[in-house]
Coordinates of C-alpha atoms and ligand atoms in Angstrom, one line a residue:
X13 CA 7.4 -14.3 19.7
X14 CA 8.8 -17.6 18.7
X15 CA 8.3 -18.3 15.5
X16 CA 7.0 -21.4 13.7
X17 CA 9.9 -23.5 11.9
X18 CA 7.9 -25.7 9.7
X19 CA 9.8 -28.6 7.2
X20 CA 9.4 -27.8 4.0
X21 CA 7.5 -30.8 3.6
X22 CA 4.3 -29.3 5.8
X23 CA 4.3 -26.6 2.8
X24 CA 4.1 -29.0 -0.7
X25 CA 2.0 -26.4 -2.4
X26 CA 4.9 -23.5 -1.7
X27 CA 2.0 -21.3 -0.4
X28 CA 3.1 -17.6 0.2
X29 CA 1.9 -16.4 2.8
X30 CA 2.2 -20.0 4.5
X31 CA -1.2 -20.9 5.8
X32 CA -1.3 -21.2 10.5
X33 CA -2.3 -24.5 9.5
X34 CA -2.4 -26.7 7.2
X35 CA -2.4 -31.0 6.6
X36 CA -2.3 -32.0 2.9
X37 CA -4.2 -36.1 2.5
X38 CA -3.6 -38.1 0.0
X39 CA -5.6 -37.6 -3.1
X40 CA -6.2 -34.7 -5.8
X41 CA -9.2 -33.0 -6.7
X42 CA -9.6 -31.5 -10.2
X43 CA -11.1 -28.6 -11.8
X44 CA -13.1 -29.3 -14.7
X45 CA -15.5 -28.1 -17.2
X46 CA -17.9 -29.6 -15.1
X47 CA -17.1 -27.7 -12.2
X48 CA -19.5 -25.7 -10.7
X49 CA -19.6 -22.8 -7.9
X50 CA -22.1 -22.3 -5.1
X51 CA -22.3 -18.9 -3.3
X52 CA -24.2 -19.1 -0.2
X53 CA -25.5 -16.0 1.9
X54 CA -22.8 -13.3 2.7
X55 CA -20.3 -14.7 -0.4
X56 CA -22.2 -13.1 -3.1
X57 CA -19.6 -11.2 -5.2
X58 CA -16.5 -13.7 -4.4
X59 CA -17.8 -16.1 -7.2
X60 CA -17.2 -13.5 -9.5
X61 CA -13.8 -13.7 -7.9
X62 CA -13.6 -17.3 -8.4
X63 CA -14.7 -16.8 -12.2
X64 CA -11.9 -14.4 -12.8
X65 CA -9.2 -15.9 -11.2
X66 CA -10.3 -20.0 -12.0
X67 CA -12.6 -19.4 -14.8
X68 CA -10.6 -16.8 -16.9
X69 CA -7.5 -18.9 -17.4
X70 CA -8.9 -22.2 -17.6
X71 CA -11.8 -21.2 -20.1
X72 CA -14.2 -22.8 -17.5
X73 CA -17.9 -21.4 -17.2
X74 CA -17.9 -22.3 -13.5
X75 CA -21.5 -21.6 -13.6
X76 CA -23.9 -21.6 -10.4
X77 CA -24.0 -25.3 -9.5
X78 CA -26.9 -26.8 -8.0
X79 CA -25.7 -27.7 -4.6
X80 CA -22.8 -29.1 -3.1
X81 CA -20.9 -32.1 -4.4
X82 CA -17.5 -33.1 -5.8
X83 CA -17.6 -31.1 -9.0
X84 CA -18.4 -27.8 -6.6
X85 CA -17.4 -25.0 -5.1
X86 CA -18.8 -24.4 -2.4
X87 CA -18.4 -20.6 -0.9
X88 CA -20.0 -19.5 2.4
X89 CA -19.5 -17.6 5.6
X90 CA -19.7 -18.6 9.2
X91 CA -19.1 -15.2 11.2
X92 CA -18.1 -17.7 13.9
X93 CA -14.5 -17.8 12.2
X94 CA -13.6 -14.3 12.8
X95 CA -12.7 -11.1 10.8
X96 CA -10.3 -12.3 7.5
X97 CA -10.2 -16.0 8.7
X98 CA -10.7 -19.1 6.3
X99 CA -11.4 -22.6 6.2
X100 CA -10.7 -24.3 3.1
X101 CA -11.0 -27.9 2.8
X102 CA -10.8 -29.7 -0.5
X103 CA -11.3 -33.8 -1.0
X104 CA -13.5 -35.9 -2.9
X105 CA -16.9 -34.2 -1.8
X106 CA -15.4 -31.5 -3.8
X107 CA -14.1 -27.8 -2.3
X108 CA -15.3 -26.0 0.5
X109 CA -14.1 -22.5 1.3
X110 CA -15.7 -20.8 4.6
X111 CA -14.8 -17.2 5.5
X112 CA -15.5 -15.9 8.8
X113 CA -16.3 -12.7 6.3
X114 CA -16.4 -12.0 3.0
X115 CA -12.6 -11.2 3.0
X116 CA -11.8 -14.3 4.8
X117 CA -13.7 -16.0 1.4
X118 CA -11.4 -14.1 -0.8
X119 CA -8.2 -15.2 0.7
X120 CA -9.2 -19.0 0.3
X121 CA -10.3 -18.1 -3.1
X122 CA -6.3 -16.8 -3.4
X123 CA -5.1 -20.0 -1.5
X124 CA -7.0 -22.1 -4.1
X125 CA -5.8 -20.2 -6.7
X126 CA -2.2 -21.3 -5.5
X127 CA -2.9 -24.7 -5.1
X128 CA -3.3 -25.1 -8.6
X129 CA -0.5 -25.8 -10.9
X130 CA 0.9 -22.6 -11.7
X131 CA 0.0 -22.2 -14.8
X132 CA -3.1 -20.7 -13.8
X133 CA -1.7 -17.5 -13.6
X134 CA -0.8 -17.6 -17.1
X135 CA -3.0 -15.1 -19.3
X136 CA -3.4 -17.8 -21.9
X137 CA -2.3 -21.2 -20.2
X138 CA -0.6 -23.8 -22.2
X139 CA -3.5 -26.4 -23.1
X140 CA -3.5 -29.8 -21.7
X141 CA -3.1 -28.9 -18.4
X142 CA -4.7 -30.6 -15.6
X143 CA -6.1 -28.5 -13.0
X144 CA -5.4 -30.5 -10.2
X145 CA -5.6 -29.8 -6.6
X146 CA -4.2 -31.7 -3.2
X147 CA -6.4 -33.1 -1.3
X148 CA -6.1 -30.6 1.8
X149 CA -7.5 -29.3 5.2
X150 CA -6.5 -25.6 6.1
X151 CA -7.3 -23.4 9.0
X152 CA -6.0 -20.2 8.2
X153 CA -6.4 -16.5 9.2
X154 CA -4.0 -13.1 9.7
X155 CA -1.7 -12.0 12.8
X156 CA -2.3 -8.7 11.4
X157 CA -5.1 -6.3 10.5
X158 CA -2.8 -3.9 8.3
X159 CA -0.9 -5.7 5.6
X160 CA 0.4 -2.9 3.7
X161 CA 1.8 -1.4 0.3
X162 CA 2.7 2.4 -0.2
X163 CA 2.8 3.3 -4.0
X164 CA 4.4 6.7 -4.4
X165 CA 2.4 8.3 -7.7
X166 CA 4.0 11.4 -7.0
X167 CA 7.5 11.5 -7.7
X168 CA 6.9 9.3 -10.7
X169 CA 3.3 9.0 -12.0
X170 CA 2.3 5.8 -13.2
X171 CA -0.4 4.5 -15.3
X172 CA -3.8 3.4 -13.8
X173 CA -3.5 0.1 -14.9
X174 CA -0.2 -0.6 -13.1
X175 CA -2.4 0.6 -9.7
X176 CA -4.5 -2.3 -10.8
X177 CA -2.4 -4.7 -11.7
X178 CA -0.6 -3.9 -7.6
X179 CA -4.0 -4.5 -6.0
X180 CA -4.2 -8.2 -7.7
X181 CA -1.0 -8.5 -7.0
X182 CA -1.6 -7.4 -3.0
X183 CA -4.4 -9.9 -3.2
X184 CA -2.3 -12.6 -4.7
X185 CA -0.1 -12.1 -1.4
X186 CA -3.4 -11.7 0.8
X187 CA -2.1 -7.7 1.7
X188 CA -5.0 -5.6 2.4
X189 CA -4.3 -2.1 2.2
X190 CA -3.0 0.0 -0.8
X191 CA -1.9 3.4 0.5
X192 CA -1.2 5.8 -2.5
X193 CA 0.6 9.0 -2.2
X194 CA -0.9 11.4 -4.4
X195 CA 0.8 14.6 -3.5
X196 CA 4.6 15.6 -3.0
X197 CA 6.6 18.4 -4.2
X198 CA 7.1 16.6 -7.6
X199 CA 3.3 16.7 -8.8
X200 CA -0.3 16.5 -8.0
X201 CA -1.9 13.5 -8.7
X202 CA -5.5 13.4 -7.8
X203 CA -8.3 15.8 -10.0
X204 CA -10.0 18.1 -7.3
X205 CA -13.0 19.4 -9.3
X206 CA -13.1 22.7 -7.3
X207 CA -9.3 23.3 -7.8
X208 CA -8.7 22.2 -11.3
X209 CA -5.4 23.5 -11.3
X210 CA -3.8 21.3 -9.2
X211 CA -3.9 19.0 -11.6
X212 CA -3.3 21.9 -14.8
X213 CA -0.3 22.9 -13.6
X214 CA 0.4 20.7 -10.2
X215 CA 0.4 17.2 -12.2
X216 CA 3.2 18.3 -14.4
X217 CA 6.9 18.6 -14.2
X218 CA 9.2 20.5 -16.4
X219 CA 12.1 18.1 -16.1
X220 CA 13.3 15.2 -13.2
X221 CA 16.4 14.6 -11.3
X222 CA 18.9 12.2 -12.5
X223 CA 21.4 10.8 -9.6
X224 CA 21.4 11.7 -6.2
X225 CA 20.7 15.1 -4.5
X226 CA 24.9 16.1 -4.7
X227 CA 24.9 15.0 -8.4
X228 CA 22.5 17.9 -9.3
X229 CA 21.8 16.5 -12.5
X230 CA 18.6 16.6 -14.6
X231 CA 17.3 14.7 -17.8
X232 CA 15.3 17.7 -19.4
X233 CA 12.3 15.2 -20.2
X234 CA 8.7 16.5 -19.0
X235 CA 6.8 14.5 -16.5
X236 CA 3.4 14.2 -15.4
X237 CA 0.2 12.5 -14.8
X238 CA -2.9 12.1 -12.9
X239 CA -5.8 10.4 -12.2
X240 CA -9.8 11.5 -12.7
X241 CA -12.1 11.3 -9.9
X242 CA -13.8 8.9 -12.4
X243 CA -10.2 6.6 -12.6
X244 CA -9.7 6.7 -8.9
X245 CA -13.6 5.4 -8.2
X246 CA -13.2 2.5 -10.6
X247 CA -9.8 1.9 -8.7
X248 CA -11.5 1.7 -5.3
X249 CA -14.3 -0.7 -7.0
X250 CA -11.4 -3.0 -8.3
X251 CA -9.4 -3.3 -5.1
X252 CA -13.1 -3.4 -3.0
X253 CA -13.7 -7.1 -4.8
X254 CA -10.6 -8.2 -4.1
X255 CA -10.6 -7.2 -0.5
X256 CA -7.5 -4.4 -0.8
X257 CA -8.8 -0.9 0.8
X258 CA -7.0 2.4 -1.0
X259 CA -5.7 5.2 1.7
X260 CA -5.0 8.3 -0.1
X261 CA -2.5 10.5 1.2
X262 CA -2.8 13.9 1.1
X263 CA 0.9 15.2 2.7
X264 CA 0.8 18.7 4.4
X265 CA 2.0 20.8 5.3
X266 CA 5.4 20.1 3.6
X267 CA 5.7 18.4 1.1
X268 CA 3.7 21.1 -0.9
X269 CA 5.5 22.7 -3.8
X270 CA 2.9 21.1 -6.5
X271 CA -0.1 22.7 -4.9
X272 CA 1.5 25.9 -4.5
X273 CA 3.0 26.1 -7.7
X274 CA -0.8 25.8 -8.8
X275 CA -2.4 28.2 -6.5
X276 CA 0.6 30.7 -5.1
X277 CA -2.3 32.1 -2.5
X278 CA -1.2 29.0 -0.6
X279 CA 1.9 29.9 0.3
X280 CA 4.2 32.2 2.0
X281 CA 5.2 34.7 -1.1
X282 CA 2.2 35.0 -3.5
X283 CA 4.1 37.1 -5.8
X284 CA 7.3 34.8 -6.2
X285 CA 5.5 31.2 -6.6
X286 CA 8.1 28.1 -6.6
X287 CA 7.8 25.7 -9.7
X288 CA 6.7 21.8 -9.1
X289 CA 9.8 20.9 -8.1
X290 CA 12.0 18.8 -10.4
X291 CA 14.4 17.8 -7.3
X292 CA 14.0 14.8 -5.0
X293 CA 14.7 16.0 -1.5
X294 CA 12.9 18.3 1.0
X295 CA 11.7 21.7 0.0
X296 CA 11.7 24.3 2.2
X297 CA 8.5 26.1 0.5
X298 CA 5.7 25.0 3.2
X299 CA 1.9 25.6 3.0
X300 CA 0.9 29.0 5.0
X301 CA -1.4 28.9 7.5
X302 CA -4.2 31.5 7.0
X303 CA -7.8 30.4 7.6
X304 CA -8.1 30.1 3.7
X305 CA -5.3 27.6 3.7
X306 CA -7.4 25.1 6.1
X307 CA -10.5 25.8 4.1
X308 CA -8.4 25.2 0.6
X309 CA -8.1 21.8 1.9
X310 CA -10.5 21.3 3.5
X311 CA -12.1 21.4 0.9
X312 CA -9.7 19.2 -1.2
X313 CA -10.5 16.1 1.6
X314 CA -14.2 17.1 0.7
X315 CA -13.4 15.9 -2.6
X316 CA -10.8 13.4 -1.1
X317 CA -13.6 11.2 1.4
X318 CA -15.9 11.4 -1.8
X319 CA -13.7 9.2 -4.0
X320 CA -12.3 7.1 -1.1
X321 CA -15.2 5.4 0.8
X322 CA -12.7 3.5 3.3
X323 CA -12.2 4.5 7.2
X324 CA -8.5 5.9 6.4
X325 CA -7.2 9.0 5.1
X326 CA -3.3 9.9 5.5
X327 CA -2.4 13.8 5.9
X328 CA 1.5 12.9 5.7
X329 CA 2.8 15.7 8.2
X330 CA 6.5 13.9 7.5
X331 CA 9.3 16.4 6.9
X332 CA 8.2 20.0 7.4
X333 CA 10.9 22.4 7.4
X334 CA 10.2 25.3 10.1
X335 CA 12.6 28.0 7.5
X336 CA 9.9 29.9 5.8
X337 CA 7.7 30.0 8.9
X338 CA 10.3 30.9 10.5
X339 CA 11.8 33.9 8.5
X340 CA 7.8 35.0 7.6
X341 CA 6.3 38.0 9.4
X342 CA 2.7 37.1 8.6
X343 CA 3.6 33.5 9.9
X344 CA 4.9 35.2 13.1
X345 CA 2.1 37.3 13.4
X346 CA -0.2 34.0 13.1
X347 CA 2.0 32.6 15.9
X348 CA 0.9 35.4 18.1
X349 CA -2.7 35.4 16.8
X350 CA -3.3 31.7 17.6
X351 CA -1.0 32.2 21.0
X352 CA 1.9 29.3 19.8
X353 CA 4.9 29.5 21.0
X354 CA 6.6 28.9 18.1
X355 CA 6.9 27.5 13.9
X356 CA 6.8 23.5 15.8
X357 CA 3.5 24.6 17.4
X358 CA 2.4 25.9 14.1
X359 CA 2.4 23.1 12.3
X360 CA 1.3 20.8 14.9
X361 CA -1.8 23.3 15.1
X362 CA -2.3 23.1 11.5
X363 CA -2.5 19.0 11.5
X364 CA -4.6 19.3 14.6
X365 CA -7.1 21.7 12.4
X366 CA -7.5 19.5 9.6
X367 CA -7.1 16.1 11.9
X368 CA -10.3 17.6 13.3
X369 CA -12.0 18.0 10.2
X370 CA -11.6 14.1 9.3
X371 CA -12.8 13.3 12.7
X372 CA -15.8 14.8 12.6
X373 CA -16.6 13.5 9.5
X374 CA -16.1 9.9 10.7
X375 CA -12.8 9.2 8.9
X376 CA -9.3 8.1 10.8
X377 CA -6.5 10.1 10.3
X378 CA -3.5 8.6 9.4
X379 CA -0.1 10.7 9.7
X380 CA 4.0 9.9 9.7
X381 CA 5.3 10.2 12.7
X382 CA 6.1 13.5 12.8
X383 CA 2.2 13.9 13.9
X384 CA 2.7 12.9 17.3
X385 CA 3.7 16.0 18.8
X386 CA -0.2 17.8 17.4
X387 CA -3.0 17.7 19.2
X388 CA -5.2 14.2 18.0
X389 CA -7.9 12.4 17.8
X390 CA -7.9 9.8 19.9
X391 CA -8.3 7.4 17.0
X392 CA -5.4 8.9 15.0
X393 CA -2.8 6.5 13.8
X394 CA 0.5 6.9 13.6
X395 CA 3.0 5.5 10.8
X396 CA 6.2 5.0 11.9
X397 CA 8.6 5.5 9.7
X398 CA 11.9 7.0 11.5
X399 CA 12.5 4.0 12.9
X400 CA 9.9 2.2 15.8
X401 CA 10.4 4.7 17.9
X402 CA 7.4 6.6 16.7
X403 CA 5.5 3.8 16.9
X404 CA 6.8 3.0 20.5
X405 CA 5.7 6.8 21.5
X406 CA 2.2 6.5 19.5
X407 CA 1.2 3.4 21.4
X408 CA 2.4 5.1 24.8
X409 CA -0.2 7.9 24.2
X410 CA -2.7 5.4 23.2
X411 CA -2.5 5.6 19.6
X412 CA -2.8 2.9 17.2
X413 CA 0.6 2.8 14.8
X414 CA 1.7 1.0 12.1
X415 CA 5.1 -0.2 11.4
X416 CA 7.2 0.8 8.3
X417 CA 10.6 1.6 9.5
X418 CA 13.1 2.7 7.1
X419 CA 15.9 0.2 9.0
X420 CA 13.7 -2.5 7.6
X421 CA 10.7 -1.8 5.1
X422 CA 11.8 0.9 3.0
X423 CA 11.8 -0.8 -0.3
X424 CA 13.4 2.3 -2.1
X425 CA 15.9 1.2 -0.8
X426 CA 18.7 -1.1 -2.7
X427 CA 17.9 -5.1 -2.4
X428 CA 21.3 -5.8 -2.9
X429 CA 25.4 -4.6 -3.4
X430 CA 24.7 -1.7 -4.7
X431 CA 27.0 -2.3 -7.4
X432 CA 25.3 -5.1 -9.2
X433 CA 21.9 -3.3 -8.6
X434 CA 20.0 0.2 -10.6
X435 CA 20.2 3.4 -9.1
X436 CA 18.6 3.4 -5.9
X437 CA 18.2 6.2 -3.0
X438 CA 20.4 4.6 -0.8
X439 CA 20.3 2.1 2.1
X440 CA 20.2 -1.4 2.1
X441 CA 16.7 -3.6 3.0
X442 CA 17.5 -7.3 2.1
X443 CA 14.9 -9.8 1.4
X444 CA 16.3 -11.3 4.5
X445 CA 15.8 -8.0 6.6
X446 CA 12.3 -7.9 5.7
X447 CA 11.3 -11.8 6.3
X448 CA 13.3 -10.8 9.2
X449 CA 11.0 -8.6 10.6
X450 CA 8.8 -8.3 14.0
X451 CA 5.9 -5.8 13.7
X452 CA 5.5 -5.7 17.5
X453 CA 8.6 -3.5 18.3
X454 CA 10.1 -5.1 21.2
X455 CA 10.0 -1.4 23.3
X456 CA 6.2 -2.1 23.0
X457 CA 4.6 -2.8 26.4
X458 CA 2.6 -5.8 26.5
X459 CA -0.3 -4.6 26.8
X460 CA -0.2 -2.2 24.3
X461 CA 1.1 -5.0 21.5
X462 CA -2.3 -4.7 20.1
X463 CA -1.9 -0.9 19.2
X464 CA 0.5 -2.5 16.2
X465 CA -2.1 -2.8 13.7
X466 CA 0.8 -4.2 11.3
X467 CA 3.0 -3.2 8.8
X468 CA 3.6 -1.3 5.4
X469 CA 6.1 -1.8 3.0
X470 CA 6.6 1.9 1.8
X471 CA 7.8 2.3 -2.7
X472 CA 8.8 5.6 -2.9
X473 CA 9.5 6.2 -6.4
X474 CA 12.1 9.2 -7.0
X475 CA 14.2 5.9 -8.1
X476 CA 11.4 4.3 -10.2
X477 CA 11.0 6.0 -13.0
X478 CA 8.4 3.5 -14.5
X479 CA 6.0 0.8 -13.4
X480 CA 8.5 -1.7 -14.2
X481 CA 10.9 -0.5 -12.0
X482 CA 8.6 -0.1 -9.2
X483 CA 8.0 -4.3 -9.4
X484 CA 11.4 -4.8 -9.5
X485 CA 11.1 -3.2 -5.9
X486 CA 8.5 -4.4 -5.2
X487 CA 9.0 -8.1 -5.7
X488 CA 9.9 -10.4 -4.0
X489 CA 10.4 -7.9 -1.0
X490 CA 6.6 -7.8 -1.1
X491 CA 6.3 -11.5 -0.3
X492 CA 8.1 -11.7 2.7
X493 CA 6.6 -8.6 3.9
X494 CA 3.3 -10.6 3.0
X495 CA 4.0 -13.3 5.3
X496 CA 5.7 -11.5 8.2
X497 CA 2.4 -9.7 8.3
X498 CA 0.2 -13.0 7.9
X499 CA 1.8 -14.0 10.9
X500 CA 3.6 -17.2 9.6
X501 CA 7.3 -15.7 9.0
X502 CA 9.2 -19.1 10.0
X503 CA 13.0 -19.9 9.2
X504 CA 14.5 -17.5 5.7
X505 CA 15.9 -20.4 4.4
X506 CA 12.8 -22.9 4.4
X507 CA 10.7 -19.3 3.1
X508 CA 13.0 -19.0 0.0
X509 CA 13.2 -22.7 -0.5
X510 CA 9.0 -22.3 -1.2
X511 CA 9.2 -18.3 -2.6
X512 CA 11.6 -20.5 -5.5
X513 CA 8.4 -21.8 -6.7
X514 CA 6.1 -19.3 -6.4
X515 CA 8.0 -17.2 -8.4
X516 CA 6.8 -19.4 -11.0
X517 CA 3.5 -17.6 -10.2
X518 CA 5.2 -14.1 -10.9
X519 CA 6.8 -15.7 -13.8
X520 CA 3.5 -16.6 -15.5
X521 CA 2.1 -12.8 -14.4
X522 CA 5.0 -11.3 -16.3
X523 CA 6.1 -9.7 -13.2
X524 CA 9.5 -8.3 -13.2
X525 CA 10.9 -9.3 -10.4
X526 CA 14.6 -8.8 -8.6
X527 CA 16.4 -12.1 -8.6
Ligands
ACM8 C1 8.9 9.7 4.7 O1 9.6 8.8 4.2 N1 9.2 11.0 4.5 C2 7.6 9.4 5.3

């Protein structure tokens, strides 16, 4: 791909993620008290978008106007544009935003938004400020269909609010996809009414690692948290009218320790039940796999696709140790039962099982690389995360994958000298390495280029212990990441020339950025 070097010049308004196109003419428009908003068929629900973001800071009614004019609004939808694509053009017959859909409508809303002085993002703007906007044509609409954030609740819970607050802030940068990890060794996040002790006893910690793994060091606090059914609904409402879809992850078989500390039955010694773990790492206690093992969870993604309406659900499969399985005579004797060759088979017969189960139930399955090797549906999709080579492999087989390599969009890892920067896991992933990024891996054939839905930048959180920390990751990695997967990733130094400014955006949003 060559890549678009624009001046900064082409890019006054510092937007982030830079518009495909965009010509600025001379003249400003200005919100008003007089200004009105008119929501034609299909954009019903994005003027309440526009009252939010517009309305809220500026004290404006921006009431239903009577038709178009200059002191309107205008919102409507022209399928003709395609999935996610805008047209926004504002000049002295006032502002029209067209969306090929009604996400398309939302990110011109978002564009708007940051043609406005910056200020609007203030919770209680300075007065006397004059909402101006340039006069300006834009044709705008994403490379990719996955622009994506993972938010690791389980190593470090984090209040429902701060989920919130990341969804306006994925909208603010026109990412689309929130992917939540809601189980790990470290707690259980998610209420399953049939199961209510994964949360009892799965959500909470006695105590959490301080350092790294060799330190063996621990800070003798309690930890723990979850979210109600109830929370997690109004979550998926929130990020639904902003155009950001939730993927829950549910990682099995590994990655286990909370959910067997609840129910022991689940795993391979009953009698001898392992704690929720208070180290980072990877456990070697592993689900087993007796029939009442699939139906356990099967019955937890029962639960699961009730809560999360959206086409994904993630069943991790990442990082499962083959030691207990190994070493377990009833494991062995389900090896023979099922006719597998071995503990590798077991486990990719296990994700197979419950792969199934989605299927059927018209859900995609979404799994870490480590997934490959089971037997899937043809519409499972792959994360790659070792690397690209998992996604290379998943789009050979004819599997969709998306890209969230750990060489260059882990953001755990540390943004700078290690030094001069808080405890991190390790690594290095530069604001640089992520702007730097191509979400086609070049080992991709051609014609399977369009198997690479996009790409995730992945927060896990055994270095976060608060929200504030995780934005400090988050930010402004999260930007770049925005625009590599907008499709408008140009030259670094002409993208932190603009991000400069736009920071002033984050400024006014209190967000506590790395700088
Ligand atoms: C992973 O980082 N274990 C997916």
């Amino acid at each position: 791909m060559t890549r678009p070097q624009p001046t900064p010049e082409e890019v006054p308004m510092h937007l982030i993620p830079r518009p495909a196109a965009l010509t600025e003419t001379a003249g400003t428009w200005r919100l008003t008290e007089a200004t009105g908003v008119l929501a034609g068929p299909g954009a019903a629900g994005v003027d309440d978008l526009v009252r939010e973001l517009l309305g809220r800071p500026t004290g404006y009614g921006l009431r239903p106007a009577a038709g178009p004019g200059p002191d309107t609004i205008v919102l409507r939808v022209d399928p003709a544009l395609g999935r996610e694509a805008y047209r926004l053009s504002v000049d002295a017959d006032g502002v029209t935003a067209t969306g090929g859909d009604a996400q398309g409508l939302r990110h011109a809303v978002q564009t708007l938004r940051q043609m406005l002085p910056a200020e609007i993002f203030a919770a209680e703007p300075p007065p006397g400020v004059a909402w101006t906007v340039p006069y300006a044509e834009i044709e705008d609409a994403p490379r990719f269909g996955w622009r994506g954030v993972l938010v690791d609740v389980a190593r470090h819970w984090f209040p429902l609010e701060f989920l919130f607050r990341m969804v306006d802030l994925a909208a603010l940068h026109k990412l689309n996809v929130l992917h939540l990890h809601l189980t790990d060794d470290q707690g259980w996040r998610m209420e399953i009414e049939r199961y209510p002790r994964l949360t009892e006893v799965g959500a909470w910690r006695a105590e959490s690692m301080l350092g790294h793994l060799e330190d063996d060091r621990y800070d003798g606090v309690p930890h723990g948290g979850f979210y109600t059914k109830r929370e997690l609904r109004a979550l998926v409402a929130h990020a639904e009218a902003r155009g950001v879809t939730i993927v829950p992850e549910i990682d099995m078989p590994g990655h286990m320790t909370a959910a067997i500390a609840a129910y022991p039955e689940l795993g391979d010694d009953p009698a001898d039940p392992p704690a929720v773990w208070t180290r980072w790492g990877i456990n070697d206690r592993v689900l087993n796999v007796e029939e009442t093992t699939v139906a356990f969870f099967q019955g937890v993604l029962e639960e699961v696709l009730e809560v999360f309406p959206g086409p994904w659900i993630h069943l991790g499969g990442d990082e499962c140790p083959k030691t207990e399985w190994n070493a377990s005579p009833r494991a062995r004797e389900r090896m023979r039962e099922l006719d597998l060759p071995d503990a590798a088979a077991l486990q990719n017969w296990f994700m197979g099982r419950m792969a199934a189960f989605l299927s059927e139930r018209g859900r995609r399955v979404i799994g870490w690389d480590e997934i490959l090797e089971a037997d899937l549906p043809a519409d499972a999709t792959v994360m790659s995360w070792r690397g690209e080579e998992g996604g290379v492999a998943a789009a050979a087989l004819g599997h969709d994958a998306i890209m969230c390599p750990d060489t260059h969009l882990y953001l755990d890892f540390y943004q700078a000298d290690p030094e001069t920067e808080p405890l991190a896991i390790g690594g290095l992933t530069t604001l640089e390495k992520v702007y730097g990024y191509e979400p086609v891996p070049a080992g991709l054939p051609a014609e399977a280029a369009a198997r690479a839905l996009g790409a995730q930048g992945n927060l896990w959180s055994e270095y976060m212990p608060d929200a504030r920390h995780v934005e400090y990751m988050a930010f402004p990695r999260l930007c770049a990441l925005a625009e590599v997967t907008w499709g408008t990733a140009g030259e670094f130094a002409e993208f932190t020339g603009r991000l400069d400014r736009h920071l002033r955006r984050l400024d006014h949003l209190g967000v506590h950025y790395h700088r």
